[in-house]
GROMACS .gro file of C-alpha atoms in nm:
model
  480
    1MET     CA    1   8.186  11.455  10.242
    2ASN     CA    2   8.060  11.761  10.111
    3SER     CA    3   8.161  12.153  10.294
    4GLY     CA    4   7.857  12.119  10.547
    5GLU     CA    5   8.001  11.776  10.702
    6PHE     CA    6   8.389  11.888  10.624
    7ARG     CA    7   8.272  12.132  10.893
    8ARG     CA    8   8.111  11.923  11.143
    9ARG     CA    9   8.328  11.639  11.129
   10GLY     CA   10   8.615  11.941  11.079
   11LYS     CA   11   8.490  12.034  11.390
   12GLU     CA   12   8.473  11.661  11.581
   13MET     CA   13   8.814  11.577  11.455
   14VAL     CA   14   9.014  11.918  11.608
   15ASP     CA   15   8.811  11.747  11.963
   16PHE     CA   16   8.896  11.436  11.918
   17VAL     CA   17   9.264  11.615  11.934
   18ALA     CA   18   9.227  11.882  12.134
   19ASP     CA   19   9.073  11.537  12.399
   20TYR     CA   20   9.425  11.366  12.291
   21LEU     CA   21   9.664  11.521  12.379
   22GLU     CA   22   9.486  11.675  12.695
   23GLY     CA   23   9.487  11.365  12.832
   24ILE     CA   24   9.786  11.206  12.625
   25GLU     CA   25   9.896  11.166  13.006
   26ARG     CA   26   9.664  10.930  13.136
   27ARG     CA   27   9.781  10.685  12.812
   28GLN     CA   28  10.130  10.415  12.859
   29VAL     CA   29  10.386  10.643  12.675
   30TYR     CA   30  10.486  10.289  12.486
   31PRO     CA   31  10.237  10.030  12.397
   32ASP     CA   32  10.272   9.700  12.420
   33VAL     CA   33  10.219   9.566  12.047
   34GLU     CA   34  10.480   9.271  11.820
   35PRO     CA   35  10.549   9.294  11.496
   36GLY     CA   36  10.290   9.274  11.260
   37TYR     CA   37  10.011   9.312  11.554
   38LEU     CA   38   9.787   9.557  11.327
   39ARG     CA   39   9.739   9.341  10.913
   40PRO     CA   40   9.463   9.078  11.082
   41LEU     CA   41   9.324   9.391  11.281
   42ILE     CA   42   9.210   9.538  10.827
   43PRO     CA   43   9.052   9.409  10.581
   44THR     CA   44   9.274   9.240  10.357
   45THR     CA   45   9.107   9.473  10.057
   46ALA     CA   46   8.972   9.873  10.066
   47PRO     CA   47   8.576   9.860  10.090
   48GLU     CA   48   8.429   9.876   9.729
   49GLU     CA   49   8.114  10.085   9.936
   50PRO     CA   50   8.214  10.386  10.101
   51ASP     CA   51   8.292  10.315  10.522
   52THR     CA   52   8.156  10.629  10.751
   53PHE     CA   53   8.335  10.891  10.968
   54GLU     CA   54   8.182  10.740  11.313
   55ASP     CA   55   8.355  10.409  11.158
   56ILE     CA   56   8.719  10.532  11.073
   57LEU     CA   57   8.778  10.798  11.376
   58ASN     CA   58   8.662  10.433  11.652
   59ASP     CA   59   8.919  10.254  11.457
   60VAL     CA   60   9.166  10.468  11.551
   61GLU     CA   61   9.154  10.424  11.890
   62LYS     CA   62   9.037  10.095  11.804
   63ILE     CA   63   9.328  10.011  11.622
   64ILE     CA   64   9.615  10.345  11.577
   65MET     CA   65   9.607  10.426  11.885
   66PRO     CA   66   9.736  10.050  12.077
   67GLY     CA   67   9.999  10.098  11.777
   68VAL     CA   68  10.142  10.369  11.896
   69THR     CA   69  10.423  10.527  12.035
   70HIS     CA   70  10.333  10.920  12.249
   71TRP     CA   71  10.576  11.096  12.086
   72HIS     CA   72  10.386  11.439  12.339
   73SER     CA   73  10.368  11.231  12.645
   74PRO     CA   74  10.548  11.433  12.974
   75TYR     CA   75  10.650  11.023  12.963
   76PHE     CA   76  10.869  11.088  12.675
   77PHE     CA   77  11.180  11.128  12.692
   78ALA     CA   78  11.361  10.915  12.432
   79TYR     CA   79  11.540  11.003  12.147
   80PHE     CA   80  11.526  11.413  12.074
   81PRO     CA   81  11.136  11.664  12.121
   82SER     CA   82  10.910  11.632  11.766
   83ALA     CA   83  10.803  11.942  11.853
   84ASN     CA   84  10.385  11.983  11.849
   85SER     CA   85  10.184  12.316  11.903
   86TYR     CA   86   9.848  12.420  11.880
   87PRO     CA   87   9.931  12.724  11.606
   88ALA     CA   88  10.111  12.483  11.410
   89LEU     CA   89   9.822  12.205  11.367
   90LEU     CA   90   9.635  12.443  11.276
   91ALA     CA   91   9.883  12.585  10.999
   92ASP     CA   92   9.856  12.200  10.898
   93ILE     CA   93   9.530  12.225  10.803
   94LEU     CA   94   9.547  12.544  10.578
   95CYS     CA   95   9.842  12.394  10.402
   96GLY     CA   96   9.639  12.062  10.347
   97ALA     CA   97   9.343  12.309  10.200
   98ILE     CA   98   9.572  12.547   9.960
   99GLY     CA   99   9.709  12.267   9.861
  100CYS     CA  100   9.962  12.443   9.667
  101ILE     CA  101  10.331  12.250   9.588
  102GLY     CA  102  10.541  12.502   9.614
  103PHE     CA  103  10.781  12.446   9.279
  104SER     CA  104  10.863  12.742   9.197
  105TRP     CA  105  10.811  13.104   9.208
  106ALA     CA  106  10.508  13.060   8.999
  107ALA     CA  107  10.357  12.777   9.092
  108SER     CA  108  10.285  13.009   9.417
  109PRO     CA  109  10.389  13.339   9.463
  110ALA     CA  110  10.353  13.283   9.835
  111CYS     CA  111  10.499  12.923   9.968
  112THR     CA  112  10.855  13.094   9.815
  113GLU     CA  113  10.706  13.414   9.948
  114LEU     CA  114  10.683  13.399  10.314
  115GLU     CA  115  10.956  13.093  10.380
  116THR     CA  116  11.221  13.343  10.202
  117VAL     CA  117  11.064  13.627  10.484
  118MET     CA  118  11.011  13.345  10.726
  119MET     CA  119  11.430  13.222  10.757
  120ASP     CA  120  11.550  13.573  10.731
  121TRP     CA  121  11.291  13.643  11.115
  122LEU     CA  122  11.413  13.309  11.226
  123GLY     CA  123  11.808  13.418  11.130
  124LYS     CA  124  11.766  13.711  11.248
  125MET     CA  125  11.640  13.486  11.618
  126LEU     CA  126  11.973  13.342  11.571
  127LYS     CA  127  12.174  13.681  11.531
  128LEU     CA  128  12.292  13.487  11.217
  129PRO     CA  129  12.545  13.736  10.966
  130GLU     CA  130  12.376  13.857  10.706
  131ALA     CA  131  12.592  13.671  10.450
  132PHE     CA  132  12.397  13.340  10.496
  133LEU     CA  133  12.024  13.621  10.517
  134ALA     CA  134  11.830  13.735  10.090
  135GLY     CA  135  11.698  14.035  10.175
  136GLN     CA  136  11.681  14.269   9.906
  137VAL     CA  137  11.963  14.212   9.821
  138GLY     CA  138  12.152  13.871   9.950
  139GLU     CA  139  12.331  13.690   9.797
  140GLY     CA  140  12.260  13.405  10.095
  141GLY     CA  141  11.985  13.280  10.195
  142GLY     CA  142  11.768  12.980  10.401
  143VAL     CA  143  11.509  12.674  10.238
  144ILE     CA  144  11.287  12.386  10.476
  145GLN     CA  145  11.430  12.108  10.358
  146GLY     CA  146  11.227  11.851  10.528
  147SER     CA  147  11.482  11.718  10.717
  148ALA     CA  148  11.844  11.788  10.942
  149SER     CA  149  11.893  11.487  10.714
  150GLU     CA  150  11.864  11.611  10.367
  151ALA     CA  151  12.004  11.979  10.480
  152THR     CA  152  12.352  11.788  10.528
  153LEU     CA  153  12.275  11.555  10.157
  154VAL     CA  154  12.227  11.935   9.994
  155ALA     CA  155  12.588  12.059  10.084
  156LEU     CA  156  12.689  11.783  10.082
  157LEU     CA  157  12.652  11.771   9.724
  158ALA     CA  158  12.634  12.076   9.643
  159ALA     CA  159  13.007  12.132   9.803
  160ARG     CA  160  13.103  11.814   9.553
  161THR     CA  161  12.999  12.023   9.279
  162LYS     CA  162  13.131  12.322   9.351
  163VAL     CA  163  13.491  12.108   9.413
  164VAL     CA  164  13.436  11.922   9.103
  165ARG     CA  165  13.409  12.223   8.874
  166ARG     CA  166  13.724  12.436   9.006
  167LEU     CA  167  13.972  12.176   8.989
  168GLN     CA  168  13.847  12.072   8.638
  169ALA     CA  169  13.852  12.359   8.592
  170ALA     CA  170  14.237  12.506   8.649
  171SER     CA  171  14.206  12.158   8.493
  172PRO     CA  172  14.020  12.164   8.149
  173GLY     CA  173  14.164  11.753   8.140
  174LEU     CA  174  14.047  11.641   8.464
  175THR     CA  175  13.793  11.357   8.434
  176GLN     CA  176  13.471  11.437   8.749
  177GLY     CA  177  13.596  11.020   8.836
  178ALA     CA  178  13.909  11.126   8.874
  179ILE     CA  179  13.822  11.347   9.099
  180MET     CA  180  13.542  11.161   9.273
  181GLU     CA  181  13.787  10.851   9.382
  182LYS     CA  182  13.969  11.141   9.561
  183LEU     CA  183  13.809  11.330   9.788
  184VAL     CA  184  13.742  11.282  10.097
  185ALA     CA  185  13.498  11.467  10.370
  186TYR     CA  186  13.557  11.488  10.746
  187SER     CA  187  13.305  11.493  11.080
  188SER     CA  188  13.287  11.403  11.442
  189ASP     CA  189  13.335  11.019  11.507
  190GLN     CA  190  13.062  11.145  11.744
  191ALA     CA  191  12.808  11.299  11.443
  192HIS     CA  192  12.483  11.125  11.326
  193SER     CA  193  12.541  10.866  11.175
  194SER     CA  194  12.290  11.086  10.881
  195VAL     CA  195  12.610  11.232  10.802
  196GLU     CA  196  12.778  10.902  10.677
  197ARG     CA  197  12.457  10.802  10.457
  198ALA     CA  198  12.501  11.155  10.284
  199GLY     CA  199  12.869  10.987  10.181
  200LEU     CA  200  12.747  10.640  10.098
  201ILE     CA  201  12.511  10.845   9.874
  202GLY     CA  202  12.741  11.140   9.722
  203GLY     CA  203  13.030  10.870   9.585
  204VAL     CA  204  13.283  11.023   9.851
  205LYS     CA  205  13.454  10.927  10.143
  206LEU     CA  206  13.395  10.991  10.402
  207LYS     CA  207  13.633  11.012  10.779
  208ALA     CA  208  13.536  11.002  11.172
  209ILE     CA  209  13.781  11.241  11.276
  210PRO     CA  210  13.912  11.147  11.703
  211SER     CA  211  13.670  11.423  11.941
  212ASP     CA  212  13.816  11.495  12.262
  213GLY     CA  213  13.716  11.455  12.720
  214LYS     CA  214  13.447  11.616  12.549
  215PHE     CA  215  13.292  11.436  12.261
  216ALA     CA  216  13.360  11.753  12.100
  217MET     CA  217  13.620  11.769  11.747
  218ARG     CA  218  13.915  12.058  11.779
  219ALA     CA  219  14.149  12.103  11.532
  220SER     CA  220  14.392  11.958  11.548
  221ALA     CA  221  14.259  11.584  11.485
  222LEU     CA  222  14.109  11.725  11.196
  223GLN     CA  223  14.402  11.868  11.110
  224GLU     CA  224  14.618  11.624  11.167
  225ALA     CA  225  14.392  11.424  10.890
  226LEU     CA  226  14.404  11.730  10.675
  227GLU     CA  227  14.782  11.644  10.650
  228ARG     CA  228  14.756  11.214  10.663
  229ASP     CA  229  14.533  11.255  10.365
  230LYS     CA  230  14.666  11.500  10.052
  231ALA     CA  231  15.016  11.351  10.162
  232GLU     CA  232  14.860  11.046  10.017
  233GLY     CA  233  14.673  11.305   9.750
  234LEU     CA  234  14.343  11.268   9.823
  235ILE     CA  235  14.129  11.621   9.792
  236PRO     CA  236  13.980  11.720  10.134
  237PHE     CA  237  13.685  11.930  10.016
  238PHE     CA  238  13.406  11.953  10.294
  239VAL     CA  239  13.340  11.889  10.657
  240VAL     CA  240  13.096  11.914  10.880
  241ALA     CA  241  13.058  11.939  11.273
  242THR     CA  242  12.751  11.878  11.474
  243LEU     CA  243  12.676  12.130  11.789
  244GLY     CA  244  12.443  11.916  11.945
  245THR     CA  245  12.546  11.583  11.940
  246THR     CA  246  12.265  11.288  11.995
  247SER     CA  247  12.441  11.103  12.207
  248CYS     CA  248  12.509  11.439  12.414
  249CYS     CA  249  12.413  11.708  12.310
  250SER     CA  250  12.875  11.811  12.276
  251PHE     CA  251  12.959  12.109  12.064
  252ASP     CA  252  13.218  12.069  11.825
  253ASN     CA  253  13.495  12.321  11.852
  254LEU     CA  254  13.403  12.565  11.579
  255LEU     CA  255  13.626  12.901  11.649
  256GLU     CA  256  13.871  12.604  11.570
  257VAL     CA  257  13.793  12.447  11.326
  258GLY     CA  258  13.596  12.712  11.045
  259PRO     CA  259  13.975  12.878  11.012
  260ILE     CA  260  14.153  12.523  10.897
  261CYS     CA  261  13.849  12.535  10.748
  262ASN     CA  262  13.909  12.782  10.545
  263LYS     CA  263  14.207  12.835  10.484
  264GLU     CA  264  14.171  12.494  10.300
  265ASP     CA  265  13.959  12.570  10.094
  266MET     CA  266  13.675  12.321  10.221
  267TRP     CA  267  13.301  12.391  10.285
  268LEU     CA  268  13.157  12.405  10.585
  269HIS     CA  269  12.895  12.201  10.701
  270ILE     CA  270  12.688  12.278  11.046
  271ASP     CA  271  12.486  12.042  11.101
  272ALA     CA  272  12.270  12.170  11.520
  273ALA     CA  273  11.978  12.019  11.392
  274TYR     CA  274  11.805  11.959  11.802
  275ALA     CA  275  12.087  12.255  12.013
  276GLY     CA  276  11.971  12.455  11.676
  277SER     CA  277  11.636  12.552  11.846
  278SER     CA  278  11.863  12.704  12.203
  279PHE     CA  279  12.047  13.019  11.956
  280ILE     CA  280  11.780  13.186  11.998
  281CYS     CA  281  11.825  13.225  12.405
  282PRO     CA  282  12.123  13.509  12.467
  283GLU     CA  283  12.266  13.286  12.670
  284PHE     CA  284  12.346  12.975  12.428
  285ARG     CA  285  12.412  13.232  12.142
  286HIS     CA  286  12.770  13.146  12.270
  287LEU     CA  287  12.753  12.821  12.128
  288LEU     CA  288  12.711  12.878  11.775
  289ASN     CA  289  13.049  13.101  11.817
  290GLY     CA  290  13.224  12.981  11.446
  291VAL     CA  291  12.943  13.064  11.290
  292GLU     CA  292  13.111  13.279  11.023
  293PHE     CA  293  13.307  13.091  10.936
  294ALA     CA  294  13.057  12.896  10.699
  295ASP     CA  295  12.923  12.789  10.390
  296SER     CA  296  12.567  12.634  10.557
  297PHE     CA  297  12.401  12.590  10.900
  298ASN     CA  298  12.098  12.361  10.916
  299PHE     CA  299  11.875  12.307  11.236
  300ASN     CA  300  11.528  12.180  11.288
  301PRO     CA  301  11.253  12.379  11.437
  302HIS     CA  302  11.046  12.097  11.400
  303LYS     CA  303  11.270  11.980  11.705
  304TRP     CA  304  11.259  12.293  11.964
  305MET     CA  305  11.037  12.462  11.859
  306LEU     CA  306  10.677  12.420  11.886
  307VAL     CA  307  10.689  12.369  11.506
  308ASN     CA  308  10.520  12.024  11.370
  309PHE     CA  309  10.794  11.829  11.115
  310ASP     CA  310  10.839  11.803  10.884
  311CYS     CA  311  11.055  12.206  10.903
  312SER     CA  312  11.340  12.170  10.891
  313ALA     CA  313  11.556  12.586  10.902
  314MET     CA  314  11.915  12.555  10.641
  315TRP     CA  315  12.054  12.819  10.521
  316VAL     CA  316  12.356  12.932  10.224
  317LYS     CA  317  12.576  13.136  10.214
  318LYS     CA  318  12.607  13.170   9.821
  319ARG     CA  319  12.251  13.063   9.745
  320THR     CA  320  12.455  13.064   9.377
  321ASP     CA  321  12.668  12.762   9.486
  322LEU     CA  322  12.333  12.539   9.561
  323ILE     CA  323  12.130  12.611   9.234
  324GLY     CA  324  12.482  12.548   9.069
  325ALA     CA  325  12.491  12.142   9.168
  326PHE     CA  326  12.030  12.154   9.156
  327LYS     CA  327  11.933  12.354   8.850
  328LEU     CA  328  11.749  12.244   8.581
  329ASP     CA  329  11.482  12.381   8.321
  330PRO     CA  330  11.249  12.199   8.122
  331LEU     CA  331  11.018  12.411   7.949
  332TYR     CA  332  10.698  12.337   8.097
  333LEU     CA  333  10.864  12.437   8.569
  334LYS     CA  334  10.962  12.851   8.295
  335HIS     CA  335  10.846  13.110   8.422
  336GLY     CA  336  10.881  13.474   8.325
  337HIS     CA  337  10.944  13.604   8.680
  338GLN     CA  338  11.232  13.364   8.690
  339ASP     CA  339  11.528  13.587   8.583
  340SER     CA  340  11.401  13.922   8.794
  341GLY     CA  341  11.652  13.837   9.055
  342LEU     CA  342  11.367  13.951   9.296
  343ILE     CA  343  11.329  13.568   9.427
  344THR     CA  344  11.390  13.273   9.409
  345ASP     CA  345  11.263  12.880   9.335
  346TYR     CA  346  11.280  12.684   9.547
  347ARG     CA  347  11.305  12.361   9.322
  348HIS     CA  348  11.631  12.439   9.255
  349TRP     CA  349  11.800  12.399   9.749
  350GLN     CA  350  11.646  12.069   9.703
  351LEU     CA  351  11.637  11.718   9.582
  352PRO     CA  352  11.223  11.619   9.530
  353LEU     CA  353  11.072  11.857   9.300
  354GLY     CA  354  10.734  11.905   9.520
  355ARG     CA  355  10.716  12.138   9.842
  356ARG     CA  356  10.426  12.149  10.096
  357PHE     CA  357  10.359  12.490  10.220
  358ARG     CA  358  10.608  12.435  10.534
  359SER     CA  359  10.645  12.825  10.611
  360LEU     CA  360  10.279  12.863  10.766
  361LYS     CA  361  10.379  12.698  11.082
  362MET     CA  362  10.739  12.911  11.113
  363TRP     CA  363  10.399  13.191  11.052
  364PHE     CA  364  10.188  13.145  11.249
  365VAL     CA  365  10.415  12.950  11.551
  366PHE     CA  366  10.620  13.248  11.603
  367ARG     CA  367  10.287  13.559  11.628
  368MET     CA  368  10.165  13.348  11.856
  369TYR     CA  369  10.414  13.275  12.095
  370GLY     CA  370  10.658  13.543  11.949
  371VAL     CA  371  11.023  13.557  12.087
  372LYS     CA  372  11.001  13.584  12.448
  373GLY     CA  373  10.753  13.285  12.416
  374LEU     CA  374  10.955  13.065  12.269
  375GLN     CA  375  11.240  13.150  12.443
  376ALA     CA  376  11.081  13.129  12.729
  377TYR     CA  377  11.027  12.738  12.584
  378ILE     CA  378  11.278  12.674  12.580
  379ARG     CA  379  11.500  12.829  12.920
  380LYS     CA  380  11.195  12.548  13.095
  381HIS     CA  381  11.368  12.248  12.896
  382VAL     CA  382  11.693  12.322  12.956
  383ARG     CA  383  11.567  12.411  13.360
  384LEU     CA  384  11.453  12.080  13.427
  385ALA     CA  385  11.747  11.932  13.302
  386HIS     CA  386  11.953  11.986  13.514
  387GLU     CA  387  11.642  11.943  13.794
  388PHE     CA  388  11.718  11.547  13.636
  389GLU     CA  389  12.046  11.617  13.672
  390ARG     CA  390  12.039  11.725  14.056
  391LEU     CA  391  11.836  11.433  14.134
  392VAL     CA  392  12.061  11.221  13.964
  393HIS     CA  393  12.355  11.347  14.195
  394GLN     CA  394  12.257  11.252  14.439
  395ASP     CA  395  12.197  10.936  14.432
  396PRO     CA  396  12.518  10.816  14.500
  397ARG     CA  397  12.503  10.465  14.294
  398PHE     CA  398  12.453  10.675  13.967
  399GLU     CA  399  12.661  10.869  13.769
  400VAL     CA  400  12.672  11.165  13.485
  401CYS     CA  401  12.859  11.082  13.199
  402ALA     CA  402  12.855  11.421  13.006
  403GLU     CA  403  12.814  11.771  12.993
  404VAL     CA  404  12.477  11.932  13.055
  405THR     CA  405  12.423  12.197  12.887
  406LEU     CA  406  12.033  12.188  12.717
  407GLY     CA  407  11.796  12.007  12.794
  408LEU     CA  408  11.959  11.654  12.765
  409VAL     CA  409  12.148  11.412  13.038
  410CYS     CA  410  12.355  11.137  12.968
  411PHE     CA  411  12.317  10.928  13.304
  412ARG     CA  412  12.408  10.517  13.418
  413LEU     CA  413  12.466  10.285  13.761
  414LYS     CA  414  12.823  10.298  13.809
  415GLY     CA  415  12.921   9.954  13.751
  416SER     CA  416  12.939   9.771  13.405
  417ASN     CA  417  12.720   9.797  13.042
  418LYS     CA  418  12.524   9.476  13.023
  419LEU     CA  419  12.404   9.661  13.453
  420ASN     CA  420  12.301   9.915  13.269
  421GLU     CA  421  12.156   9.708  13.005
  422ASP     CA  422  11.915   9.543  13.216
  423LEU     CA  423  11.853   9.827  13.429
  424LEU     CA  424  11.716  10.034  13.084
  425GLU     CA  425  11.569   9.697  12.925
  426ARG     CA  426  11.333   9.680  13.300
  427ILE     CA  427  11.247  10.105  13.169
  428ASN     CA  428  11.129  10.004  12.933
  429ARG     CA  429  10.964   9.743  12.953
  430ALA     CA  430  10.741   9.866  13.231
  431LYS     CA  431  10.621  10.125  13.032
  432LYS     CA  432  10.576  10.425  13.224
  433ILE     CA  433  10.839  10.644  13.085
  434HIS     CA  434  11.043  10.580  12.726
  435LEU     CA  435  11.392  10.622  12.706
  436VAL     CA  436  11.718  10.508  12.468
  437PRO     CA  437  12.063  10.434  12.539
  438CYS     CA  438  12.337  10.631  12.426
  439HIS     CA  439  12.780  10.475  12.400
  440LEU     CA  440  12.949  10.740  12.516
  441ARG     CA  441  13.429  10.608  12.402
  442ASP     CA  442  13.344  10.209  12.608
  443LYS     CA  443  13.007  10.261  12.849
  444PHE     CA  444  12.639  10.245  12.785
  445VAL     CA  445  12.443  10.506  12.827
  446LEU     CA  446  12.086  10.614  12.964
  447ARG     CA  447  11.996  10.913  12.824
  448PHE     CA  448  11.723  11.118  12.955
  449ALA     CA  449  11.600  11.452  12.659
  450ILE     CA  450  11.323  11.650  12.775
  451CYS     CA  451  11.063  11.618  12.570
  452ALA     CA  452  10.661  11.736  12.514
  453ARG     CA  453  10.576  12.069  12.514
  454THR     CA  454  10.336  11.969  12.855
  455VAL     CA  455  10.597  11.826  13.048
  456GLU     CA  456  10.632  12.011  13.384
  457PHE     CA  457  10.905  11.879  13.772
  458ALA     CA  458  10.632  11.651  13.870
  459HIS     CA  459  10.675  11.440  13.571
  460VAL     CA  460  11.061  11.438  13.622
  461GLN     CA  461  11.036  11.414  13.956
  462ARG     CA  462  10.812  11.083  13.911
  463ALA     CA  463  11.076  10.962  13.625
  464TRP     CA  464  11.399  10.896  13.834
  465GLU     CA  465  11.144  10.769  14.152
  466HIS     CA  466  11.052  10.489  13.880
  467ILE     CA  467  11.362  10.499  13.724
  468ARG     CA  468  11.552  10.418  14.076
  469GLN     CA  469  11.326  10.200  14.251
  470LEU     CA  470  11.377   9.966  13.940
  471ALA     CA  471  11.786   9.993  13.987
  472THR     CA  472  11.755   9.933  14.324
  473ASP     CA  473  11.610   9.636  14.227
  474LEU     CA  474  11.816   9.474  13.986
  475LEU     CA  475  12.059   9.582  14.218
  476ARG     CA  476  11.855   9.376  14.511
  477ALA     CA  477  11.867   9.050  14.243
  478GLU     CA  478  12.218   9.113  14.122
  479LYS     CA  479  12.328   9.093  14.457
  480ASP     CA  480  12.086   8.721  14.493
   0.00000   0.00000   0.00000
């Protein structure tokens, strides 16, 4: 494919993508295929001679689309949003074209410097404390990780390195192994499974703190666990506070937990993967109060800020804590400006070496929507969630199971878990909408998340009528 054909085919692909997104509402949101559907539809080996672009594009529709779950359908209400916007798609094209691997400033100066500036832009939108910003001379700063899972793991590993070095400096005879076997980290029992996974990978004990009646981690429960573990000779060193849990979008109490972490010299990491985008709205910024106690903070613009996956924003108060944990400097990666103090090499902030030019997506989206446009988008989703909550409350057969703060509603039929499992099975078997469940204590609960960029109240209303009808059919069948 030469540049002339690329121009022609590129325009065709843009039209294909635009048609797909414009017509996505007419596609069945969840596929009908069974596991293994695709293998019989394609050859067992790659072609010896080139295929045509027309054949490939035709096969996208015939082979790929039947197996796609349409996350950007206005009838997709599962998980949390996956961001999508035309400016971000255009930026991704440019990112692919430039194709730099931005592990260091010298590898492509604009890749590093735009990321630093965009993370400061975003930090200011969130009104983060100055300590988290790079600025011209700051000790903190932001980095784009691939996911919140990576951010949590990076924070845990940095905290582990920091505490090991501190204890060894105080007691030079202590081995790393002797310290590691006593380290213990904490999170709420509502924290995402990626937090537990970070503990597994990091080789440290992770303990779940029982949450309160609103599914939040509180100071009293954390303090009790700390005292018990210290009495047993363990070394508490790391706490993850979740703002906007996956199950029900609950918020750990930062203003209580934060001072304890500072007093006990434990690294506090905040995981706000979904909810973090909302903090750019003044009416939701109070949910981040207490961030000043944290050592690191992360959320995913690729969930709710119109920046396509992957783009997970992470800030640290002291970047030397991160760099100190991961820095290796082989000769082939060194360059003449790395000690200037004016720039950073992001390979020292992350697990992989290479990285894409992801800040282009932020730059395009922030400029083409503006802060006010992004705020309006988030407020619309929150408004639609409260509309759905209102509809649920109008039907006495249903109950809302957790406080609705942002764009997620947890609800269920009043009755047994089996009844709600059957309802969800009917909903997803019908494939008109897509939902996923969660457990809140001993209850099986349905989650209704406002996800798509194009979703409107009419879609929410149709989804609710569909759920109500399926519930009616199910209850009638139960009686029979």
